[in-house]
Structures are given as structure tokens and as C-alpha cells.
PDB file of C-alpha atoms in Angstrom:
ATOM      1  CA  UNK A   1     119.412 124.861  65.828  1.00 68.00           C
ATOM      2  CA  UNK A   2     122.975 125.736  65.842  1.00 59.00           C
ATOM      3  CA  UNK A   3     124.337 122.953  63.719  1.00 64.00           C
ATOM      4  CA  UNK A   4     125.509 124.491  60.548  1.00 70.00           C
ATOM      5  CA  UNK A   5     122.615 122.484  58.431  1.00 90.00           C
ATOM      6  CA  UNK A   6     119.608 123.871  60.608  1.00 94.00           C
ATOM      7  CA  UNK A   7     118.564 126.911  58.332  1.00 95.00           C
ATOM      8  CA  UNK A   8     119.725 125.215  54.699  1.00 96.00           C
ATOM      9  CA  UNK A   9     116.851 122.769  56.076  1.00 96.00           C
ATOM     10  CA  UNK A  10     114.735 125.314  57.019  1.00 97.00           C
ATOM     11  CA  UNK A  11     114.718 126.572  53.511  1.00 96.00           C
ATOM     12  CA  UNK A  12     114.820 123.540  51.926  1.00 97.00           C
ATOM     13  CA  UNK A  13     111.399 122.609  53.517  1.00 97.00           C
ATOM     14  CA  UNK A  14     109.869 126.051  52.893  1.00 97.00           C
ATOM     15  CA  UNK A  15     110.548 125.561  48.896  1.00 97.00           C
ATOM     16  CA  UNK A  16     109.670 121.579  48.987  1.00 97.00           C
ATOM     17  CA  UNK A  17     106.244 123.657  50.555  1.00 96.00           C
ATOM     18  CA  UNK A  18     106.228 125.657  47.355  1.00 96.00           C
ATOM     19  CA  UNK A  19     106.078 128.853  50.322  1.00 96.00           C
ATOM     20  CA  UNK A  20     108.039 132.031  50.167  1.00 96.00           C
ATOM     21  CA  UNK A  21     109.782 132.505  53.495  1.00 97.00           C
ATOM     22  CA  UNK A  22     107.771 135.676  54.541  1.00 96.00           C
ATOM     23  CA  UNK A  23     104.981 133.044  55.156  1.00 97.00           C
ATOM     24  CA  UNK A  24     106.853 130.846  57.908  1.00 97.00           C
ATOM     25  CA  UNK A  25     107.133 131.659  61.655  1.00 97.00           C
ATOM     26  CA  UNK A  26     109.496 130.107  63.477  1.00 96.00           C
ATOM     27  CA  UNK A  27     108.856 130.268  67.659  1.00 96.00           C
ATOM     28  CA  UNK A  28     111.489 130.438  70.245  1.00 93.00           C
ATOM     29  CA  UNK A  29     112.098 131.128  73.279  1.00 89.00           C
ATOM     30  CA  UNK A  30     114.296 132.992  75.550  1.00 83.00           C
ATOM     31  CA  UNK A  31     115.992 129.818  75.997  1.00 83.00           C
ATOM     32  CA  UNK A  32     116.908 129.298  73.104  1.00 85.00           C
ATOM     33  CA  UNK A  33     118.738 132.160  73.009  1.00 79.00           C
ATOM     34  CA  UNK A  34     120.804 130.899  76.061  1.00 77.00           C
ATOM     35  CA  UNK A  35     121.261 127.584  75.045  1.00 76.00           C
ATOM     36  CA  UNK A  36     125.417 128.114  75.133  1.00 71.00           C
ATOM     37  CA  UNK A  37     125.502 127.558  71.348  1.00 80.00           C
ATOM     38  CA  UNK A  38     127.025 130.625  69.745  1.00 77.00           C
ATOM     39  CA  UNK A  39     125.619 129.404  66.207  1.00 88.00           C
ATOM     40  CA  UNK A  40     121.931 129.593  67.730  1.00 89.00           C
ATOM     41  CA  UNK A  41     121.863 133.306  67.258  1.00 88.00           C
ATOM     42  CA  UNK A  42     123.616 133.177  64.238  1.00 90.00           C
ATOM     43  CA  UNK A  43     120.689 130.649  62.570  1.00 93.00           C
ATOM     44  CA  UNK A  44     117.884 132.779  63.879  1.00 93.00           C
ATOM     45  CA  UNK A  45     119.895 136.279  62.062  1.00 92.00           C
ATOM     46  CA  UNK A  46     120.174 134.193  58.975  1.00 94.00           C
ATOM     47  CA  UNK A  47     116.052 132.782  58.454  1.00 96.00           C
ATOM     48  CA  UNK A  48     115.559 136.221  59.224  1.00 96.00           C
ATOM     49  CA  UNK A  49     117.475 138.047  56.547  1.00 96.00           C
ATOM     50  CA  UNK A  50     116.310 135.193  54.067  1.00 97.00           C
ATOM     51  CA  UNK A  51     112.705 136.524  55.298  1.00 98.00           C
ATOM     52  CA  UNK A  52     111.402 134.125  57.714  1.00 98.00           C
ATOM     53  CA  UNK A  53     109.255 135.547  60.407  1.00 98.00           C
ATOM     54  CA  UNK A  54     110.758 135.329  64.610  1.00 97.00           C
ATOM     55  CA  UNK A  55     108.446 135.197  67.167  1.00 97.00           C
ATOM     56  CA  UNK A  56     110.086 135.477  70.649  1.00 94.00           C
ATOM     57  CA  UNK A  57     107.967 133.048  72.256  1.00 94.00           C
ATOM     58  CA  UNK A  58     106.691 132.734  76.510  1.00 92.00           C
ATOM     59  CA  UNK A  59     108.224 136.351  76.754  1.00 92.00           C
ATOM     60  CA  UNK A  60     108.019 137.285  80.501  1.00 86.00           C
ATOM     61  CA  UNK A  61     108.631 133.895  81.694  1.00 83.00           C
ATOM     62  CA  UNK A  62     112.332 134.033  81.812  1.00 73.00           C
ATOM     63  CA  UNK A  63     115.009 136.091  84.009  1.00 69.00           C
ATOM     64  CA  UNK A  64     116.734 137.307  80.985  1.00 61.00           C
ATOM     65  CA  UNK A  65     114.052 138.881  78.867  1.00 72.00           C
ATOM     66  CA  UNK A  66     115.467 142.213  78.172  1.00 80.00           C
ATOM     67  CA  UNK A  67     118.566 140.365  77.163  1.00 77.00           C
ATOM     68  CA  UNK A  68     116.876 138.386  74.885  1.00 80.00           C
ATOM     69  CA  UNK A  69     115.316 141.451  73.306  1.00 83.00           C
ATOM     70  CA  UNK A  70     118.657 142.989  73.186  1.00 82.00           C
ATOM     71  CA  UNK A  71     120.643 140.212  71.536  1.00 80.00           C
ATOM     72  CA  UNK A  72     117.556 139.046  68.917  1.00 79.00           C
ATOM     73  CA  UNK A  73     116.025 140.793  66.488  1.00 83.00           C
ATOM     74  CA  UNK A  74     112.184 139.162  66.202  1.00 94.00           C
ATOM     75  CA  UNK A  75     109.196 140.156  64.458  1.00 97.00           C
ATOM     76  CA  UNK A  76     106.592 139.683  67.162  1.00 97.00           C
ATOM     77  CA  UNK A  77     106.582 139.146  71.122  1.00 96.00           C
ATOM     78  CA  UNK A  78     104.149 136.763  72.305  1.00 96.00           C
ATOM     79  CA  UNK A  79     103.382 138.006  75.927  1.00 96.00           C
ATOM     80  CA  UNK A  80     103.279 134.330  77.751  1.00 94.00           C
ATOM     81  CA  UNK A  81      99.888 133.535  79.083  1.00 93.00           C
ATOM     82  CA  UNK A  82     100.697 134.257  82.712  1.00 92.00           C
ATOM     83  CA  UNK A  83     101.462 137.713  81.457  1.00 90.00           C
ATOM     84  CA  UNK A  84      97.554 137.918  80.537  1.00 87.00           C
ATOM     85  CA  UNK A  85      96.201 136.285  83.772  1.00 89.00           C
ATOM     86  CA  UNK A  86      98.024 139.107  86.414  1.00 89.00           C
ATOM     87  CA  UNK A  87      96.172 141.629  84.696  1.00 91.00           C
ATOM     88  CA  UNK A  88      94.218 143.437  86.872  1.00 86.00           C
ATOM     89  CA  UNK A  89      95.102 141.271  90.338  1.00 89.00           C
ATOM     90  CA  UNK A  90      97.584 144.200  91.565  1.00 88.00           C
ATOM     91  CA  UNK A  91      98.307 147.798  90.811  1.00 89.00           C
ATOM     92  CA  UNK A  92     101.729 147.620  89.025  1.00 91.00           C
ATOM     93  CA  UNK A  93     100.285 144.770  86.288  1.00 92.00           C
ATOM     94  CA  UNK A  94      98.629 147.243  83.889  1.00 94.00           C
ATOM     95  CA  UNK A  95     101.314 149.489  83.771  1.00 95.00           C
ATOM     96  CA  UNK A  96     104.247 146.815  83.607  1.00 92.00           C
ATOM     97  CA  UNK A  97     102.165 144.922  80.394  1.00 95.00           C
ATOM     98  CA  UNK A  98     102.066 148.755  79.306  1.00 96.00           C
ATOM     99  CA  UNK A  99     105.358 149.594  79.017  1.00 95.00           C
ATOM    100  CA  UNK A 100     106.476 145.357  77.691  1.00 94.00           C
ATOM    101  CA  UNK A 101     103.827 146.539  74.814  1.00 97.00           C
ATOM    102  CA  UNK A 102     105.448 149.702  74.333  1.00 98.00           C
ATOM    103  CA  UNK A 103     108.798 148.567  74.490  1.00 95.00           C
ATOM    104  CA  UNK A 104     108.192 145.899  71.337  1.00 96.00           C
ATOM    105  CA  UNK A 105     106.732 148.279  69.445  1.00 98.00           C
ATOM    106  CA  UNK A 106     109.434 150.630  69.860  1.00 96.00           C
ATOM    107  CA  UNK A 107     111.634 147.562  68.185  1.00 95.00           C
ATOM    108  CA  UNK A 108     109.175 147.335  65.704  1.00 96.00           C
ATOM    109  CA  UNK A 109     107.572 143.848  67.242  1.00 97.00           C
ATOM    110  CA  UNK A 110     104.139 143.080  67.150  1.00 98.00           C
ATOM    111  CA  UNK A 111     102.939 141.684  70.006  1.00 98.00           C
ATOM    112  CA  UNK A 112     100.689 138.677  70.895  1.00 98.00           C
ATOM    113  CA  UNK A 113      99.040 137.496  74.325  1.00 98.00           C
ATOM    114  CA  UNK A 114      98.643 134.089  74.978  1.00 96.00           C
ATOM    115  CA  UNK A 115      96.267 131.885  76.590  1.00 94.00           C
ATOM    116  CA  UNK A 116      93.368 135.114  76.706  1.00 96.00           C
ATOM    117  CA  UNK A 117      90.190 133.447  78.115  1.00 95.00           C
ATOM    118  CA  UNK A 118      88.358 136.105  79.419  1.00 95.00           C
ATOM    119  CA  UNK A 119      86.655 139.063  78.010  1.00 96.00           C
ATOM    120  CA  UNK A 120      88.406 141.549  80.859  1.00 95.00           C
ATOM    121  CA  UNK A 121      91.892 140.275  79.859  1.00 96.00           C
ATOM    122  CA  UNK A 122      90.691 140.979  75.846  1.00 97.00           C
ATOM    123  CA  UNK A 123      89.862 144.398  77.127  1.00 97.00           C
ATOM    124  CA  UNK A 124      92.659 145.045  79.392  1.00 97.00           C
ATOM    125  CA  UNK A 125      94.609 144.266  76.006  1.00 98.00           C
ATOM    126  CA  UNK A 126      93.495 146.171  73.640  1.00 98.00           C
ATOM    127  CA  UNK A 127      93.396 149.253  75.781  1.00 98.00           C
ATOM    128  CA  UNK A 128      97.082 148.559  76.880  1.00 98.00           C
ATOM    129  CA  UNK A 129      97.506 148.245  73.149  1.00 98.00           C
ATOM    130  CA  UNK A 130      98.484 144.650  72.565  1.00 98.00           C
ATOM    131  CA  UNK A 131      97.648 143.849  68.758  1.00 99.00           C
ATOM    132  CA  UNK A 132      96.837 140.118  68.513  1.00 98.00           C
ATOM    133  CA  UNK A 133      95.527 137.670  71.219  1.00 98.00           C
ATOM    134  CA  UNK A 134      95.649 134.254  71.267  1.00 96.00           C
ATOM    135  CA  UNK A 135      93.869 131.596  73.765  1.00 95.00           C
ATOM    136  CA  UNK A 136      90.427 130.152  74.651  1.00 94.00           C
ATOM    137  CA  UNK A 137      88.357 133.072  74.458  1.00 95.00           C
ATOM    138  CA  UNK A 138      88.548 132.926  70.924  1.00 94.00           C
ATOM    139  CA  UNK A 139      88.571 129.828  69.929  1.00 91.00           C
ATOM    140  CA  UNK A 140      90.178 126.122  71.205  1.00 88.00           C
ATOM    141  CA  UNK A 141      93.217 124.024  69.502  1.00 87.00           C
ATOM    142  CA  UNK A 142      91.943 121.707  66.415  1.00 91.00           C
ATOM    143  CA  UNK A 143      93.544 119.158  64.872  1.00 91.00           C
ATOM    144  CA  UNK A 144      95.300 119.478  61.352  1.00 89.00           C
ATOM    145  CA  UNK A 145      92.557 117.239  60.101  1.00 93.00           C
ATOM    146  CA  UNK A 146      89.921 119.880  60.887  1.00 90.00           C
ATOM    147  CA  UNK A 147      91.439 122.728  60.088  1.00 86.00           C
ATOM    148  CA  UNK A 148      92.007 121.268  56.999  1.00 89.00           C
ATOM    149  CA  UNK A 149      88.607 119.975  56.666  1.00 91.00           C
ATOM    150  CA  UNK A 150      87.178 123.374  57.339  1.00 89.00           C
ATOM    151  CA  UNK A 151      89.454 125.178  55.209  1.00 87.00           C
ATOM    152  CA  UNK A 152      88.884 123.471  52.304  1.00 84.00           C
TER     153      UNK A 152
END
């Protein structure tokens, strides 16, 4: 990502896809951010001023995830699915996902929890305020091929 060609490709694919870049979302995580290439963050602050989305991906998996908050400017936080399962299995969990939800919003993120597959973690969610959920609980991984057969 930090070669000097990564986000002239980027846009080159998203107008070959006849898309504007406010439709793409490009994933990453805290990694990536720590990869020891300064151009990285430079290539992330560049989609994103030309309008592509940044999800800060696995958030909560990582020893550095204030940092990475700190030092990238993304759209949305996607909570990482172990986030989602210690809800509820001590006292500190609901007030810890609490204040990660309250802390993205106060960057103006939206945040996402992954892997939800159970209607207590869905709950748990919503009233901790978490605004989209991803995982088994609403629906399994397709294929292209069926998405594409369903959508069309």
C-alpha cells in the first residue's frame, strides 16, 4: 500500500468500475498502520480525501488501538468479533464496548460488530449503541455468484 502507485490504482479501478469513490470501502487494520512504511498512512489520507470510505478493521484486537485511532482518520470501526463474544461474560465488558462505541462516534466513526451470532450480543449492541452488526445471526457468507444471482 505504500508504493507510490497504490492509490492511482485504486482510482483507476474505481472509474474502469464506472463507481464514484464514495461507493468503495477499503478495510484495514491496525497493522497496517504499523507496517514501518511511512507512505502507508499517507495512501490511506489520500483515497480518503479523493472520497473513498476507511474502515479500521479487527479494532480491539491489537495493542495499539488508540494509536491507530489517533494517527488515522476512518469512517467506520468495525468492533472485531471477539469484541462481541465478551459481552456479558464479566462486569467491565459492557461498559468497556460502551465507551469504544462512544469514543468512534465522538470521531465521527460509525461503528460495526463483527461475527454477531446471537440475539443477546444483537441486544447488548444496540443498547450499547453500536449502529451496524455483521455475522451469522443475520445472515452467512455467499458467493459472488449468488449474490449476483439474487440481485439481479
Amino acid at each position: 500500500m505504500a508504493e507510490g502507485t497504490f492509490v492511482e490504482r485504486v482510482l483507476a479501478t474505481v472509474r474502469q468500475m464506472e463507481l464514484s469513490p464514495h461507493q468503495l470501502t477499503l478495510d484495514f487494520d491496525e497493522s497496517t498502520l504499523n507496517d514501518g512504511q511511512p507512505g502507508t498512512l499517507r495512501s490511506l489520507q489520500a483515497l480518503r480525501r479523493f472520497g473513498v470510505q476507511l474502515s479500521l478493521d479487527n479494532f480491539g484486537t491489537g495493542i495499539s488501538s488508540l494509536t491507530a485511532l489517533r494517527t488515522c482518520t476512518a469512517d467506520v470501526l468495525k468492533l472485531d468479533g471477539s469484541v462481541a463474544r465478551m459481552l456479558g461474560t464479566s462486569g467491565n465488558d459492557d461498559p468497556i464496548v460502551r465507551a469504544i462505541i462512544q469514543l468512534a462516534h465522538a470521531l465521527d466513526m460509525q461503528v460495526v460488530a463483527e461475527w454477531v451470532t446471537s440475539a443477546d450480543q444483537l441486544r447488548r449492541l444496540r443498547v450499547l449503541g453500536c449502529d451496524l452488526v455483521q455475522g451469522h445471526l443475520l445472515g452467512e457468507p455467499i458467493g459472488a455468484d449468488v449474490f449476483a444471482a439474487r440481485t439481479s
